[in-house]
PDB file of C-alpha atoms in Angstrom:
ATOM      1  CA  MET A   1     -16.978 -92.686  44.333  1.00  0.00           C
ATOM      2  CA  PRO A   2     -16.677 -96.434  44.959  1.00  0.00           C
ATOM      3  CA  ALA A   3     -19.509 -98.629  46.171  1.00  0.00           C
ATOM      4  CA  THR A   4     -20.399 -98.197  49.823  1.00  0.00           C
ATOM      5  CA  ASP A   5     -19.417-100.793  52.421  1.00  0.00           C
ATOM      6  CA  ARG A   6     -23.130-101.497  52.946  1.00  0.00           C
ATOM      7  CA  ALA A   7     -23.649-102.185  49.228  1.00  0.00           C
ATOM      8  CA  ILE A   8     -20.656-104.514  49.152  1.00  0.00           C
ATOM      9  CA  GLU A   9     -21.894-106.406  52.225  1.00  0.00           C
ATOM     10  CA  LEU A  10     -25.394-106.774  50.766  1.00  0.00           C
ATOM     11  CA  CYS A  11     -23.863-107.966  47.520  1.00  0.00           C
ATOM     12  CA  ARG A  12     -21.805-110.554  49.395  1.00  0.00           C
ATOM     13  CA  ARG A  13     -24.888-111.858  51.197  1.00  0.00           C
ATOM     14  CA  ALA A  14     -26.842-112.092  47.952  1.00  0.00           C
ATOM     15  CA  ALA A  15     -23.955-113.851  46.195  1.00  0.00           C
ATOM     16  CA  LEU A  16     -23.499-116.385  48.971  1.00  0.00           C
ATOM     17  CA  ALA A  17     -27.228-117.082  49.059  1.00  0.00           C
ATOM     18  CA  ALA A  18     -27.317-117.543  45.269  1.00  0.00           C
ATOM     19  CA  SER A  19     -24.384-119.908  45.517  1.00  0.00           C
ATOM     20  CA  GLN A  20     -26.330-122.093  47.920  1.00  0.00           C
ATOM     21  CA  ARG A  21     -28.849-122.710  45.160  1.00  0.00           C
ATOM     22  CA  LYS A  22     -26.018-123.616  42.773  1.00  0.00           C
ATOM     23  CA  ALA A  23     -26.033-120.328  40.856  1.00  0.00           C
ATOM     24  CA  GLU A  24     -23.240-120.247  38.310  1.00  0.00           C
ATOM     25  CA  GLU A  25     -20.799-117.561  37.205  1.00  0.00           C
ATOM     26  CA  ILE A  26     -21.550-115.222  40.093  1.00  0.00           C
ATOM     27  CA  ILE A  27     -19.886-111.863  39.587  1.00  0.00           C
ATOM     28  CA  ALA A  28     -20.222-108.445  41.187  1.00  0.00           C
ATOM     29  CA  ILE A  29     -19.513-105.172  39.402  1.00  0.00           C
ATOM     30  CA  ASP A  30     -19.049-101.753  40.997  1.00  0.00           C
ATOM     31  CA  VAL A  31     -21.166 -99.457  38.794  1.00  0.00           C
ATOM     32  CA  SER A  32     -21.255 -96.562  41.265  1.00  0.00           C
ATOM     33  CA  ASP A  33     -19.134 -94.272  39.080  1.00  0.00           C
ATOM     34  CA  ARG A  34     -21.372 -94.870  36.051  1.00  0.00           C
ATOM     35  CA  LEU A  35     -24.865 -95.015  37.540  1.00  0.00           C
ATOM     36  CA  ALA A  36     -26.558 -92.800  40.084  1.00  0.00           C
ATOM     37  CA  LEU A  37     -29.284 -95.388  40.713  1.00  0.00           C
ATOM     38  CA  THR A  38     -27.208 -98.127  42.324  1.00  0.00           C
ATOM     39  CA  ASP A  39     -23.709 -99.030  43.485  1.00  0.00           C
ATOM     40  CA  VAL A  40     -23.406-102.697  42.579  1.00  0.00           C
ATOM     41  CA  PHE A  41     -24.682-105.142  39.989  1.00  0.00           C
ATOM     42  CA  LEU A  42     -24.631-108.779  41.018  1.00  0.00           C
ATOM     43  CA  ILE A  43     -25.015-111.176  38.101  1.00  0.00           C
ATOM     44  CA  ALA A  44     -25.651-114.910  38.418  1.00  0.00           C
ATOM     45  CA  SER A  45     -26.915-117.702  36.184  1.00  0.00           C
ATOM     46  CA  GLY A  46     -29.318-120.585  36.578  1.00  0.00           C
ATOM     47  CA  ALA A  47     -29.706-123.568  34.265  1.00  0.00           C
ATOM     48  CA  ASN A  48     -33.511-123.433  33.994  1.00  0.00           C
ATOM     49  CA  ASP A  49     -36.560-121.500  35.185  1.00  0.00           C
ATOM     50  CA  ARG A  50     -36.941-123.631  38.298  1.00  0.00           C
ATOM     51  CA  GLN A  51     -33.382-122.938  39.394  1.00  0.00           C
ATOM     52  CA  VAL A  52     -33.709-119.231  38.595  1.00  0.00           C
ATOM     53  CA  ARG A  53     -36.804-119.056  40.816  1.00  0.00           C
ATOM     54  CA  ALA A  54     -35.019-120.921  43.620  1.00  0.00           C
ATOM     55  CA  ILE A  55     -32.106-118.478  43.408  1.00  0.00           C
ATOM     56  CA  VAL A  56     -34.510-115.518  43.470  1.00  0.00           C
ATOM     57  CA  ASP A  57     -36.265-116.885  46.557  1.00  0.00           C
ATOM     58  CA  VAL A  58     -33.088-117.467  48.552  1.00  0.00           C
ATOM     59  CA  VAL A  59     -31.584-114.097  47.570  1.00  0.00           C
ATOM     60  CA  ASP A  60     -34.808-112.337  48.581  1.00  0.00           C
ATOM     61  CA  GLU A  61     -34.787-114.091  51.968  1.00  0.00           C
ATOM     62  CA  ALA A  62     -31.119-113.294  52.597  1.00  0.00           C
ATOM     63  CA  MET A  63     -31.576-109.638  51.683  1.00  0.00           C
ATOM     64  CA  LEU A  64     -34.680-109.320  53.847  1.00  0.00           C
ATOM     65  CA  LYS A  65     -32.767-110.842  56.753  1.00  0.00           C
ATOM     66  CA  ALA A  66     -29.975-108.292  56.142  1.00  0.00           C
ATOM     67  CA  GLY A  67     -32.485-105.455  56.357  1.00  0.00           C
ATOM     68  CA  ALA A  68     -32.578-104.616  52.649  1.00  0.00           C
ATOM     69  CA  LYS A  69     -35.977-103.807  51.235  1.00  0.00           C
ATOM     70  CA  ARG A  70     -36.750-104.898  47.700  1.00  0.00           C
ATOM     71  CA  ARG A  71     -37.891-101.957  45.613  1.00  0.00           C
ATOM     72  CA  MET A  72     -38.752-103.924  42.512  1.00  0.00           C
ATOM     73  CA  ARG A  73     -38.786-107.418  41.066  1.00  0.00           C
ATOM     74  CA  GLU A  74     -39.234-108.042  37.356  1.00  0.00           C
ATOM     75  CA  GLY A  75     -39.155-111.098  35.135  1.00  0.00           C
ATOM     76  CA  LEU A  76     -40.208-113.796  37.580  1.00  0.00           C
ATOM     77  CA  THR A  77     -43.140-114.995  35.470  1.00  0.00           C
ATOM     78  CA  GLU A  78     -40.912-116.312  32.692  1.00  0.00           C
ATOM     79  CA  ALA A  79     -37.827-116.633  34.918  1.00  0.00           C
ATOM     80  CA  ARG A  80     -35.402-116.058  32.069  1.00  0.00           C
ATOM     81  CA  TRP A  81     -33.948-112.818  33.438  1.00  0.00           C
ATOM     82  CA  VAL A  82     -35.087-111.733  36.869  1.00  0.00           C
ATOM     83  CA  LEU A  83     -34.085-108.326  38.178  1.00  0.00           C
ATOM     84  CA  LEU A  84     -34.174-107.646  41.922  1.00  0.00           C
ATOM     85  CA  ASP A  85     -33.634-104.015  42.921  1.00  0.00           C
ATOM     86  CA  TYR A  86     -32.560-103.370  46.515  1.00  0.00           C
ATOM     87  CA  GLY A  87     -31.450 -99.787  45.976  1.00  0.00           C
ATOM     88  CA  ASP A  88     -27.693-100.011  46.544  1.00  0.00           C
ATOM     89  CA  VAL A  89     -27.570-103.438  44.887  1.00  0.00           C
ATOM     90  CA  VAL A  90     -29.337-104.683  41.768  1.00  0.00           C
ATOM     91  CA  VAL A  91     -29.303-108.453  41.301  1.00  0.00           C
ATOM     92  CA  HIS A  92     -29.618-109.944  37.814  1.00  0.00           C
ATOM     93  CA  ILE A  93     -30.380-113.664  37.731  1.00  0.00           C
ATOM     94  CA  GLN A  94     -30.448-115.009  34.215  1.00  0.00           C
ATOM     95  CA  ARG A  95     -30.848-118.325  32.490  1.00  0.00           C
ATOM     96  CA  SER A  96     -27.441-119.315  31.150  1.00  0.00           C
ATOM     97  CA  GLU A  97     -28.377-118.878  27.482  1.00  0.00           C
ATOM     98  CA  ASP A  98     -29.819-115.414  28.125  1.00  0.00           C
ATOM     99  CA  ARG A  99     -26.718-114.418  30.016  1.00  0.00           C
ATOM    100  CA  ASP A 100     -24.576-115.457  27.075  1.00  0.00           C
ATOM    101  CA  PHE A 101     -26.817-113.516  24.697  1.00  0.00           C
ATOM    102  CA  TYR A 102     -27.094-110.259  26.666  1.00  0.00           C
ATOM    103  CA  ALA A 103     -23.528-110.350  28.041  1.00  0.00           C
ATOM    104  CA  LEU A 104     -24.000-107.743  30.777  1.00  0.00           C
ATOM    105  CA  GLU A 105     -20.375-108.222  31.820  1.00  0.00           C
ATOM    106  CA  ARG A 106     -19.247-106.873  28.441  1.00  0.00           C
ATOM    107  CA  LEU A 107     -21.486-103.824  28.772  1.00  0.00           C
ATOM    108  CA  TRP A 108     -19.909-102.974  32.124  1.00  0.00           C
ATOM    109  CA  LYS A 109     -16.348-104.171  31.369  1.00  0.00           C
ATOM    110  CA  ASP A 110     -14.863-100.773  32.245  1.00  0.00           C
ATOM    111  CA  CYS A 111     -16.234-100.986  35.780  1.00  0.00           C
ATOM    112  CA  PRO A 112     -14.225-102.703  38.508  1.00  0.00           C
ATOM    113  CA  ALA A 113     -15.150-106.177  39.660  1.00  0.00           C
ATOM    114  CA  ILE A 114     -15.842-106.706  43.346  1.00  0.00           C
ATOM    115  CA  GLU A 115     -14.275-109.699  45.018  1.00  0.00           C
ATOM    116  CA  ILE A 116     -16.768-111.739  47.013  1.00  0.00           C
ATOM    117  CA  PRO A 117     -15.005-113.184  50.053  1.00  0.00           C
ATOM    118  CA  GLY A 118     -16.396-116.458  51.343  1.00  0.00           C
ATOM    119  CA  LEU A 119     -18.047-117.475  48.081  1.00  0.00           C
ATOM    120  CA  ASP A 120     -16.314-120.846  48.261  1.00  0.00           C
ATOM    121  CA  ASP A 121     -16.913-121.168  52.004  1.00  0.00           C
ATOM    122  CA  MET A 122     -20.650-121.660  52.315  1.00  0.00           C
ATOM    123  CA  THR A 123     -20.520-121.602  56.107  1.00  0.00           C
ATOM    124  CA  ALA A 124     -19.976-117.852  55.852  1.00  0.00           C
ATOM    125  CA  LEU A 125     -23.692-117.171  55.455  1.00  0.00           C
ATOM    126  CA  ASP A 126     -26.531-117.993  57.777  1.00  0.00           C
ATOM    127  CA  VAL A 127     -29.346-118.894  55.366  1.00  0.00           C
ATOM    128  CA  PRO A 128     -32.874-118.337  56.657  1.00  0.00           C
ATOM    129  CA  ASP A 129     -34.573-121.528  57.859  1.00  0.00           C
ATOM    130  CA  SER A 130     -37.553-120.912  55.595  1.00  0.00           C
ATOM    131  CA  VAL A 131     -35.441-121.488  52.484  1.00  0.00           C
ATOM    132  CA  GLU A 132     -33.008-124.085  53.817  1.00  0.00           C
ATOM    133  CA  GLY A 133     -34.985-127.006  52.432  1.00  0.00           C
ATOM    134  CA  ALA A 134     -36.176-125.320  49.227  1.00  0.00           C
TER     135      ALA A 134
END
């Protein structure tokens, strides 16, 4: 069963928010046929711990605004690989070198990618005011 429309929309919002903090290599993978725990993995990279934290903050704000409740957040202390679990969507934000090392995309290569409309058009997302200047 493919990812739900709600999961895809939440993923899009998270991806667009991450992009506003200059996240790199943003991809979405439909893991719904392989995992019962979630529908979508969103994977993005940051160059350093400061950028990873900024991406985490803006994604959290965007998801909260969309009505998604975060179930879990792990890895923020070191900010090398932060996992944000919103139920239908799990967001992985990794430092670039960790992303290269762990290569999550290779682990899930048999799962379909999800196109993220509007990723290049940053006007498609209304970012919360509280993170606009972060």
